[in-house]
Amino acid sequence: MSTVSDYFGCLSFNDTTMRERLPKETYKSLKKTIDEGRTLDINVANIVANAMKDWAIEKGCTHFTHWFQPLTGVTAEKHDSFISPNGDGKVIMEFSGKELVRGEPDASSFPSGGLRATFEARGYTAWDPTSYAFIKDKTLCIPTAFCSYGGEALDKKTPLLRSMEAINTQAMRILRLFDPHTTAACIRTSVGAEQEYFIIPKEMYEKRRDLIFTGRTLFGAKPPKGQELENHYFGTIKPQIAAFMKELDEELWKLGILAKTEHNEAAPAQHELAPIFSQANIATDHNQLIMEIMQKVAKRHDLICLLHEKPFKGVTGSGKHNNWSIATNTGVNLLRPGETPSENAQFLLFLCAVIKAVDEYQDLLRISAATAGNDHRLGAAEAPPAVISIFLGDELTEIIDALEADKHYDPKKKSQLKLGVDVLPNIPKDNTDRNRTSPFAFTGNKFEFRMVGASNSIAQCNTVLNTAVAEALRQFADILEPAEDFETELNSLIRDTIKKHKRIIFNGNGYDDKWIREAVETRGLNNFATTPDALEHYLDEKNIKLFASHGVYTEPEMRSRHEIMLESYVKTLRIEANTMIDMIYKQILPAISAYAKDVSDTGIAKKALCAEINVDYEVETVKKLTSLTSAISKSVKELENQVAAATDMDGVESLARIYRDFIVTKMEEVRSYCDEAEFLTAAEHWPYPVYSELLFGII
Ligand code: ADP
Ligand code: MG
């Protein structure tokens, strides 16, 4: 194995491998299943399973696992070996079609939000043949969906697959209206998720319980140098990081993951990896693998990869940029402005569908990025804001404005601006977005949703996007299919849609307070600053109707997710509060006291030596430290009481509100005293590495 093209995908049971290893008929039949979403014949499955097993054993595997994405947000696997006794005390290696297509992990320990009573422990996993099997740690991994016996989705993947089907159905209706003889058999959503992360020295990480237990620092005074020099973004990559990135790329390439770009990000110690886009479900699987492998490879380099949204206060947090577009199976990107007037009319209709979808389901998009960790980014003076808006760029906005104004403002210009005449063919192609403050930006041939947190799965936001756009397309198709005069109907549909939904378009600075006021007060857009604020709207009737009508989530499935999201918000904050309390009693208060005693001893010694000596510095320092220890011990006690009281409360919704309204604020207060004390305390007394060491520790 020498060049990248030699080993790329060597650990993935991809199309080339399948073609090489499967009998022609089996390959064709499997291909049909993959391309057309048919059910797999068990005889075919048996042959595929056997070929997969032989391939995996040659690569040193002894085990297989169904690999799935339960609602915990991380992936799960249960390993089984291939061994099967052959009766004479020996074993043979076996893997049947049944084992390939279906697994039965004990589902009772995964969150189900009340969907599955725990006594009904069985759940099953089903192979998603559109995502290739792969080898990880000498185990053959089969990407699967995870459902209860009643058929309810217990994972993030099943609804994503369903939403892909929903948008496929509706987009095909639109395509056939523009071209009844279209050669496209289906459409797919493509996704490229740029992943941000921090890298810090492992040795320092191990000394911080907050990082170990919560993934972020709960304390930390501002270092003398932060990111103000703006010299880290795209800066030279340090040798230790470069070595890590090189190995990371190699590992990902072996799995057939198209890791493309690696660079430094805005904050010190922050980096980004961007893969080349692929089909939404595959991109989602790959993003989960990227996160897992980043963390694993970092450790081999004595580094720790932090995927938390906000590991350091005062330093830009990490997100994921979910680039999303729709393309036919023949490779035509439906969000690319076209060459001809008719293609452009089709492009504008798809564009309008996205505008309508994002405006009508702002709440769901916001919810798809709502976690306790991400609350530190969204709505907290950082990119992007919690208000959803769409950036279209100046030129496209002008076209949209002209289309809208057509009828009302300047009837003379009508013929000029009508769809299909000369203004439209000139839609600028390279409409590249450089507005980094928009949560949802059109970038020439795709949209980039920038709200998702660095540690979140991208399944949820893509499920929302696919379904909301499917709904807009469904409504469009319902209007256009029976139209007698397609052109006229299309024109007025586009115009009406723009008129109704243009409040969501905003090309200015998304960080600006003025914008937030305008968005909320003048335009009536949502501003859900926190996770509980956003989740209050998850079960709104329109949202239940949306998902149910497209067969993406049933109402019980939504209720269960609502509960799980709230629970996870509360649990995350509870762990953070408890970690704070623990660190304060065991590390911070003892450290400050010990230092105060040191200073005090020095003062006493000086005085004993000579009564006239000035000990103002010692006295002042001891006084300040003592007032801080008093403030810390008082506020930490209050925090403890609040956490204890909240534990006894009933109902996860009210619990979430208590955490949001009181506990988060108290944690901020406790932290501010501790950070002040850290600033005043001698370095050798501070019990763990501070920000300057964590952020600038790699040289
Ligand atoms: P940047 O956003 O930094 O300017 P790029 O424009 O190169 O970077 O693209 C960022 C991401 O968008 C990459 O992961 C890329 O593969 C993905 N991307 C490009 N085209 C599409 C598309 N049609 N659909 C989905 N993702 C895409
Ligand atoms: Mg980008």
XYZ file of C-alpha atoms in Angstrom, residues 29-686:
658
model
C -29.646 -7.723 -7.533
C -27.917 -5.940 -4.636
C -27.357 -2.897 -6.814
C -31.061 -2.810 -7.606
C -31.853 -2.949 -3.907
C -29.496 -0.077 -3.270
C -30.546 2.094 -6.194
C -34.253 1.516 -6.054
C -34.769 0.890 -2.373
C -36.114 -2.659 -2.915
C -36.160 -5.308 -0.222
C -33.290 -7.714 -0.280
C -33.938 -11.331 -1.105
C -32.628 -13.629 1.636
C -30.756 -15.801 -0.857
C -28.964 -12.741 -2.128
C -28.296 -11.652 1.456
C -26.703 -15.049 2.217
C -24.282 -14.736 -0.671
C -23.451 -11.120 0.175
C -22.905 -11.995 3.842
C -20.553 -14.808 2.976
C -18.542 -12.623 0.613
C -18.367 -9.886 3.211
C -17.178 -12.334 5.842
C -14.430 -13.750 3.609
C -13.311 -10.224 2.764
C -13.327 -9.197 6.435
C -11.436 -12.301 7.588
C -8.749 -11.665 4.977
C -8.359 -8.231 6.548
C -7.866 -9.786 9.982
C -11.418 -9.517 11.362
C -12.820 -11.978 13.861
C -16.020 -10.135 14.763
C -18.911 -8.305 13.197
C -21.301 -5.742 14.573
C -24.414 -3.915 13.556
C -23.417 -0.287 13.824
C -26.248 2.116 14.677
C -27.061 5.586 15.904
C -29.339 5.498 18.935
C -30.831 8.656 20.384
C -27.849 9.152 22.670
C -26.226 10.900 19.707
C -23.203 8.618 19.640
C -22.916 5.379 17.746
C -23.473 1.967 19.275
C -22.162 -1.461 18.458
C -22.410 -4.964 19.878
C -19.701 -7.321 18.713
C -20.319 -10.934 17.786
C -17.647 -13.248 16.551
C -17.955 -15.221 13.338
C -17.203 -18.507 15.098
C -19.587 -21.408 14.883
C -18.841 -24.891 16.365
C -18.571 -27.629 13.794
C -19.133 -30.532 16.180
C -15.612 -31.900 16.552
C -14.345 -29.317 19.008
C -13.315 -26.964 16.233
C -15.000 -23.920 14.796
C -15.719 -22.541 11.389
C -16.223 -18.896 10.575
C -19.789 -18.119 9.575
C -21.915 -15.124 8.773
C -25.411 -15.599 7.406
C -27.678 -13.366 5.397
C -30.001 -13.237 8.369
C -27.214 -11.931 10.578
C -26.353 -9.370 7.948
C -29.793 -7.907 7.448
C -31.135 -8.059 10.958
C -29.766 -7.887 14.493
C -31.396 -7.935 17.882
C -29.454 -5.859 20.367
C -30.993 -5.506 23.794
C -32.716 -2.161 23.384
C -33.592 -1.553 26.997
C -30.513 0.445 27.844
C -30.908 2.951 25.052
C -33.088 6.012 25.528
C -36.523 5.595 24.004
C -38.356 8.484 25.653
C -41.142 6.197 26.781
C -41.567 4.585 23.363
C -40.675 1.178 24.594
C -41.383 0.081 28.118
C -38.231 -1.459 29.513
C -39.765 -4.894 29.912
C -40.164 -4.930 26.163
C -36.441 -4.954 25.789
C -36.168 -6.167 22.259
C -35.358 -3.844 19.452
C -33.881 -4.723 16.127
C -31.342 -3.322 13.750
C -31.793 -3.518 9.985
C -29.052 -3.169 7.398
C -29.010 0.072 5.382
C -27.465 -1.321 2.193
C -27.008 2.187 0.745
C -24.199 2.780 3.256
C -21.233 0.464 2.741
C -20.100 -1.965 5.414
C -16.630 -1.170 6.742
C -13.904 -2.466 9.005
C -13.030 -0.712 12.225
C -10.708 -2.173 14.871
C -10.712 -5.579 13.176
C -14.491 -5.702 13.291
C -16.816 -5.805 10.308
C -19.333 -2.990 10.865
C -22.728 -3.109 9.200
C -24.460 0.306 9.085
C -28.006 -0.220 10.305
C -31.239 1.449 11.339
C -32.537 0.721 14.854
C -36.252 0.157 15.547
C -38.516 -1.211 18.226
C -40.576 -4.310 17.616
C -43.561 -2.088 17.008
C -41.599 -0.484 14.172
C -40.974 2.840 15.940
C -37.634 4.360 15.093
C -35.281 4.301 18.074
C -32.481 5.983 16.217
C -31.539 9.044 14.213
C -31.009 7.253 10.961
C -34.446 5.797 10.254
C -36.194 9.195 10.139
C -33.371 10.534 7.981
C -33.887 7.734 5.471
C -37.634 8.341 5.550
C -37.121 12.076 4.964
C -34.890 11.337 1.976
C -37.726 9.310 0.546
C -40.208 12.138 1.225
C -38.168 14.750 -0.615
C -37.492 12.301 -3.416
C -41.203 11.730 -3.998
C -42.073 15.428 -4.072
C -39.049 16.669 -6.020
C -39.690 14.079 -8.721
C -43.207 15.484 -9.166
C -41.697 18.917 -9.816
C -39.037 17.584 -12.158
C -41.655 15.818 -14.263
C -43.583 19.061 -14.596
C -40.593 20.742 -16.175
C -39.635 17.717 -18.213
C -42.136 14.864 -18.520
C -39.400 12.767 -20.175
C -36.767 13.378 -17.549
C -34.159 10.648 -17.416
C -33.733 11.118 -13.683
C -34.995 8.108 -11.741
C -34.755 9.731 -8.321
C -33.307 12.689 -6.467
C -31.005 12.616 -3.489
C -29.952 15.188 -0.980
C -26.235 15.658 -0.804
C -24.468 16.782 2.313
C -20.948 17.911 3.129
C -20.401 18.528 6.837
C -17.417 20.652 7.800
C -16.289 19.617 11.282
C -14.626 21.979 13.754
C -12.687 20.740 16.771
C -10.069 21.690 19.351
C -6.851 19.840 20.019
C -5.097 20.094 23.382
C -2.236 18.178 25.025
C -3.441 14.939 26.621
C -1.321 15.433 29.675
C -3.121 18.685 30.495
C -6.537 17.279 29.728
C -5.986 14.519 32.246
C -5.514 17.058 35.000
C -8.869 18.720 34.432
C -11.914 16.923 35.779
C -14.240 19.345 34.009
C -12.823 18.352 30.630
C -12.930 14.689 31.538
C -16.507 14.715 32.863
C -18.160 17.370 30.714
C -15.964 17.938 27.662
C -15.606 21.622 28.449
C -13.849 23.841 30.953
C -16.201 24.968 33.705
C -13.602 27.376 35.044
C -10.823 29.407 33.504
C -9.678 33.001 33.699
C -9.079 34.846 30.455
C -5.478 34.294 29.305
C -3.238 37.272 28.479
C -3.480 36.294 24.834
C -6.660 35.036 23.213
C -7.636 35.076 19.566
C -7.401 38.850 19.130
C -4.472 38.719 16.748
C -6.553 36.624 14.344
C -3.435 34.833 13.239
C -4.534 31.258 13.769
C -7.101 30.956 10.975
C -5.409 29.159 8.065
C -2.112 29.663 9.924
C 0.828 27.284 9.641
C -0.039 23.921 11.119
C 2.257 22.878 13.976
C 4.260 19.671 13.425
C 2.480 17.655 16.143
C -0.915 18.661 14.732
C 0.243 18.015 11.178
C 1.280 14.485 12.143
C -2.112 13.922 13.734
C -3.947 15.251 10.668
C -1.888 13.081 8.351
C -2.745 9.924 10.246
C -6.367 10.994 10.560
C -6.637 11.462 6.799
C -5.081 8.059 6.200
C -7.489 6.330 8.569
C -10.471 8.075 6.998
C -9.317 7.380 3.460
C -8.971 3.683 4.223
C -12.624 3.732 5.213
C -13.526 5.433 1.954
C -14.306 8.738 3.662
C -13.520 11.665 1.402
C -11.577 13.826 3.849
C -10.528 16.763 1.745
C -9.546 19.876 3.662
C -7.736 20.285 6.963
C -6.909 23.691 8.329
C -6.557 25.822 11.430
C -9.697 27.612 12.540
C -10.301 31.025 14.087
C -9.469 30.195 17.707
C -6.097 29.048 19.030
C -5.950 25.220 19.107
C -9.016 25.025 16.858
C -9.067 23.163 13.548
C -11.453 22.011 10.851
C -11.872 18.987 8.643
C -14.115 19.089 5.581
C -15.002 16.013 3.555
C -16.239 16.046 -0.029
C -20.027 15.856 0.021
C -21.983 12.641 -0.395
C -25.549 11.356 -0.094
C -27.166 12.578 3.158
C -27.286 9.233 5.007
C -23.741 8.361 4.018
C -22.499 11.814 4.977
C -24.192 11.311 8.347
C -22.565 7.920 8.895
C -19.237 9.360 7.836
C -19.521 12.353 10.124
C -20.090 10.012 13.090
C -17.016 8.037 12.046
C -14.968 11.197 11.548
C -15.754 12.300 15.116
C -14.904 8.898 16.544
C -11.677 8.500 14.614
C -10.518 12.055 15.338
C -10.672 11.306 19.032
C -8.956 7.974 18.673
C -6.119 9.164 16.457
C -5.509 12.228 18.647
C -4.807 9.981 21.633
C -2.154 8.111 19.666
C -0.376 11.460 19.341
C -0.735 12.285 23.051
C -3.405 14.785 22.151
C -7.064 15.125 22.978
C -9.665 16.123 20.445
C -12.456 18.186 22.003
C -15.733 18.135 20.095
C -17.673 20.183 22.623
C -19.412 23.276 21.218
C -17.794 25.575 23.733
C -14.752 24.130 25.446
C -13.378 27.549 26.451
C -15.184 30.651 27.597
C -14.227 33.764 25.648
C -12.891 31.708 22.738
C -14.961 30.948 19.627
C -16.813 27.660 19.916
C -17.001 24.769 17.468
C -19.796 23.980 15.087
C -20.520 21.973 12.058
C -21.376 23.533 8.723
C -23.969 21.356 7.094
C -23.757 21.997 3.342
C -26.917 20.727 1.720
C -28.249 20.456 -1.810
C -30.551 18.349 -3.958
C -29.362 16.479 -7.024
C -30.798 13.970 -9.463
C -29.306 10.494 -9.687
C -27.958 11.651 -13.049
C -25.836 14.232 -11.254
C -27.784 17.437 -11.906
C -27.672 19.788 -8.930
C -31.143 21.324 -8.629
C -29.815 24.248 -6.609
C -27.437 25.338 -9.315
C -28.674 28.239 -11.429
C -29.068 26.843 -14.928
C -27.954 27.648 -18.433
C -31.362 28.086 -19.986
C -34.440 30.073 -18.975
C -36.391 26.939 -18.249
C -33.657 25.510 -16.054
C -33.584 28.801 -14.248
C -37.306 28.758 -13.672
C -36.862 25.302 -12.172
C -33.943 26.527 -10.072
C -36.004 29.454 -8.802
C -38.826 27.150 -7.860
C -36.507 24.928 -5.827
C -34.957 28.026 -4.299
C -38.437 29.231 -3.340
C -39.187 25.850 -1.818
C -36.155 26.192 0.448
C -37.054 29.784 1.380
C -40.605 28.756 2.234
C -39.458 25.673 4.142
C -36.914 27.561 6.238
C -39.374 30.331 7.034
C -42.202 27.996 8.000
C -40.049 25.599 9.977
C -37.505 27.943 11.577
C -38.410 26.427 14.907
C -37.596 22.884 13.798
C -34.270 23.901 12.310
C -33.349 25.708 15.499
C -34.383 22.636 17.496
C -32.218 20.414 15.317
C -29.232 22.282 16.754
C -30.543 22.653 20.303
C -28.359 21.164 23.020
C -27.016 22.450 26.309
C -23.567 22.674 24.752
C -24.720 24.593 21.698
C -26.603 27.136 23.830
C -23.186 28.647 24.543
C -22.799 29.432 20.838
C -26.275 30.270 19.566
C -27.650 33.431 21.021
C -24.489 34.158 22.936
C -22.709 36.821 20.888
C -21.171 34.212 18.682
C -21.682 32.783 15.216
C -24.355 32.142 14.262
C -27.189 33.821 16.181
C -30.215 31.864 17.426
C -32.420 33.660 14.905
C -32.733 31.763 11.645
C -32.423 33.797 8.473
C -31.289 33.083 4.926
C -28.385 34.783 3.208
C -28.889 34.864 -0.559
C -26.214 37.328 -1.614
C -26.872 40.630 -3.341
C -27.404 39.435 -6.874
C -29.841 36.678 -6.133
C -31.697 38.982 -3.762
C -32.032 41.538 -6.554
C -33.503 38.909 -8.836
C -35.910 37.815 -6.138
C -36.885 41.437 -5.485
C -37.437 42.042 -9.180
C -39.598 38.951 -9.479
C -41.638 40.033 -6.563
C -41.966 43.635 -7.717
C -42.872 42.587 -11.250
C -46.584 42.820 -10.804
C -46.945 45.461 -8.178
C -44.474 48.175 -8.772
C -43.575 48.399 -12.413
C -45.916 46.733 -14.832
C -43.939 48.134 -17.778
C -41.011 45.947 -16.939
C -43.090 42.856 -16.709
C -42.139 41.345 -20.030
C -38.528 41.880 -19.257
C -38.628 40.165 -15.905
C -40.973 37.356 -16.728
C -39.537 33.934 -16.162
C -37.935 32.539 -19.214
C -36.704 35.761 -20.736
C -33.305 37.279 -20.902
C -32.814 38.575 -17.369
C -32.847 35.160 -15.867
C -30.222 33.285 -17.859
C -27.667 35.539 -16.261
C -28.098 34.355 -12.738
C -24.581 34.617 -11.409
C -22.985 31.229 -11.040
C -20.257 31.957 -8.619
C -22.443 33.546 -6.052
C -20.075 32.593 -3.301
C -21.008 33.575 0.151
C -18.496 35.285 2.343
C -20.991 36.254 4.970
C -19.926 34.178 7.925
C -22.614 35.476 10.243
C -25.626 33.932 8.553
C -27.035 30.718 9.990
C -28.320 29.598 6.596
C -26.403 30.820 3.574
C -26.774 30.152 -0.132
C -23.285 29.479 -1.439
C -23.734 29.303 -5.192
C -25.128 25.796 -5.586
C -25.968 24.660 -2.061
C -27.127 25.957 1.282
C -24.922 25.960 4.320
C -26.622 25.526 7.697
C -24.164 26.699 10.311
C -26.015 26.220 13.551
C -25.316 22.575 14.261
C -23.021 22.022 17.226
C -19.661 20.329 16.788
C -20.646 17.212 18.731
C -24.190 16.875 17.328
C -25.206 14.295 14.782
C -26.190 15.905 11.481
C -29.048 13.424 11.066
C -31.612 15.647 12.713
C -31.003 18.859 10.797
C -31.024 17.012 7.507
C -34.224 15.203 8.457
C -35.828 18.604 9.111
C -34.467 20.173 5.934
C -35.496 17.268 3.732
C -38.988 17.083 5.182
C -39.706 20.814 5.266
C -38.550 21.221 1.672
C -40.548 18.117 0.685
C -43.637 19.788 2.136
C -43.040 23.012 0.192
C -42.522 20.994 -3.003
C -45.654 18.992 -2.311
C -47.696 22.181 -2.070
C -46.079 23.529 -5.236
C -46.765 20.332 -7.160
C -50.377 20.300 -5.978
C -50.819 23.761 -7.481
C -48.823 23.258 -10.664
C -49.929 19.780 -11.719
C -53.512 20.766 -12.516
C -52.567 24.182 -13.968
C -53.874 24.949 -17.406
C -51.259 27.548 -18.135
C -48.107 26.247 -16.483
C -45.980 29.351 -17.120
C -48.479 31.780 -15.670
C -49.191 29.607 -12.683
C -45.476 29.136 -12.090
C -44.862 32.868 -12.282
C -47.486 33.717 -9.767
C -46.476 30.841 -7.484
C -42.898 32.081 -7.368
C -43.989 35.647 -6.833
C -46.442 34.752 -4.085
C -43.899 32.594 -2.320
C -41.308 35.349 -2.341
C -43.812 37.853 -1.094
C -44.940 35.650 1.710
C -41.569 34.435 2.893
C -39.028 37.101 2.083
C -38.917 38.209 5.719
C -36.535 35.274 6.266
C -33.978 36.717 3.814
C -31.293 38.844 5.417
C -27.919 39.656 3.900
C -26.501 41.837 6.651
C -24.505 41.173 9.783
C -26.185 38.469 11.831
C -24.280 39.357 15.038
C -25.652 42.850 15.124
C -28.075 43.530 17.990
C -30.034 45.778 15.661
C -30.683 42.787 13.420
C -31.934 40.650 16.276
C -34.360 43.410 17.235
C -35.515 43.876 13.663
C -35.857 40.128 13.166
C -38.028 39.698 16.209
C -39.935 42.973 16.376
C -40.433 43.914 12.728
C -40.212 40.613 10.921
C -41.721 38.355 13.551
C -38.968 35.743 13.323
C -38.268 33.374 16.203
C -35.448 33.962 18.625
C -35.088 30.928 20.832
C -31.988 31.625 22.859
C -31.930 28.355 24.786
C -32.737 24.695 24.253
C -35.871 24.690 26.456
C -37.141 27.819 24.641
C -36.768 26.044 21.318
C -38.118 22.696 22.486
C -41.351 24.296 23.630
C -42.287 24.386 19.959
C -41.239 20.930 18.877
C -44.676 19.462 19.415
C -46.591 22.347 17.842
C -49.425 21.018 15.758
C -47.925 22.161 12.455
C -44.721 20.263 13.224
C -46.446 17.031 14.178
C -48.516 17.338 11.019
C -45.482 17.951 8.852
C -43.593 14.867 9.981
C -46.609 12.596 10.188
C -47.926 13.524 6.749
C -44.593 12.685 5.123
C -44.178 9.499 7.126
C -40.977 10.726 8.787
C -41.937 10.627 12.477
C -45.141 9.448 14.038
C -46.481 11.561 16.860
C -45.279 9.074 19.519
C -41.834 9.122 17.919
C -41.796 12.898 18.208
C -42.972 12.837 21.797
C -40.206 10.424 22.668
C -37.591 12.618 21.014
C -38.922 15.685 22.763
C -38.545 13.966 26.085
C -35.077 12.657 25.315
C -33.826 16.080 24.191
C -35.105 17.700 27.363
C -33.672 14.918 29.513
C -30.328 15.203 27.889
C -30.334 18.990 28.452
C -31.029 18.488 32.142
C -28.564 15.638 32.557
C -25.788 17.566 30.852
C -26.276 20.559 33.110
C -26.607 18.405 36.218
C -23.292 16.722 35.494
C -21.713 20.128 34.914
C -23.074 21.534 38.170
C -21.936 18.481 40.125
C -18.504 18.607 38.545
C -18.220 22.259 39.515
C -19.169 21.497 43.089
C -16.703 18.638 43.214
C -13.834 20.696 41.817
C -14.548 23.601 44.115
C -14.455 21.554 47.317
C -11.665 19.212 46.343
C -9.408 21.495 44.369
C -10.263 25.166 44.157
C -11.063 26.151 47.747
C -8.141 24.152 49.196
C -5.790 25.755 46.643
C -6.882 29.298 47.391
C -6.724 28.729 51.139
C -3.286 27.181 50.919
C -2.036 30.095 48.891
C -3.628 32.584 51.296
C -1.873 30.801 54.136
C 1.432 31.014 52.311
C 1.042 34.721 51.769
C -0.115 35.198 55.307
C 2.879 33.208 56.677
C 5.159 35.402 54.628
C 3.558 38.520 56.064
C 3.883 37.224 59.615
C 7.487 36.223 59.022
C 8.297 39.645 57.632
C 6.713 41.357 60.588
C 8.546 39.072 63.010
C 11.770 39.975 61.309
C 11.135 43.675 61.542
C 8.002 45.314 62.924
C 8.284 48.362 60.633
C 8.191 46.342 57.411
C 5.288 47.117 55.115
C 3.114 44.055 54.523
C 0.293 45.788 52.632
C 0.600 43.476 49.651
C 0.312 40.367 51.827
C -2.568 41.784 53.834
C -4.478 42.943 50.759
C -3.963 39.671 48.946
C -5.083 37.589 51.912
C -8.114 39.841 52.338
C -9.088 39.562 48.670
C -8.565 35.823 48.588
C -10.565 35.407 51.755
C -13.461 37.435 50.463
C -13.391 35.301 47.327
C -13.339 32.037 49.265
C -16.318 33.286 51.263
C -18.179 34.203 48.084
C -17.304 30.874 46.488
C -18.353 28.798 49.463
C -21.604 30.716 49.810
C -22.538 30.474 46.143
C -21.468 26.863 45.749
C -23.704 25.991 48.685
C -26.578 27.721 46.908
C -25.773 25.829 43.744
C -25.796 22.567 45.676
C -29.161 23.393 47.165
C -30.616 24.288 43.801
C -29.375 21.082 42.216
C -30.656 19.027 45.140
C -34.064 20.712 44.977
C -34.294 20.272 41.215
C -33.601 16.559 41.450
C -36.802 16.080 43.393
C -38.962 17.945 40.957
C -41.405 16.187 38.756
C -41.625 16.645 35.021
C -38.668 17.075 32.748
C -40.080 20.237 31.178
C -40.218 22.202 34.404
C -36.880 20.741 35.410
C -35.356 22.063 32.187
C -36.779 25.501 32.892
C -35.329 25.510 36.423
C -31.924 24.611 35.064
C -32.175 27.307 32.403
C -33.451 30.049 34.716
C -31.585 29.414 37.936
C -28.889 26.812 37.829
C -27.110 28.041 34.700
C -27.051 31.555 36.174
C -25.753 30.315 39.497
C -23.027 28.329 37.747
C -21.953 31.516 35.974
C -21.809 33.347 39.292
C -19.776 30.637 41.026
C -17.432 30.527 38.086
C -16.819 34.278 38.090
C -15.509 34.163 41.690
C -13.336 31.150 40.931
C -11.901 32.773 37.819
C -11.053 35.893 39.776
C -9.311 33.777 42.383
C -7.401 31.906 39.676
C -6.188 35.224 38.349
C -4.840 36.206 41.789
C -3.353 32.883 42.815
C 0.278 31.914 42.244
C 0.649 29.485 39.348
C 2.213 26.719 41.431
C -0.776 26.721 43.746
C -3.411 26.392 41.036
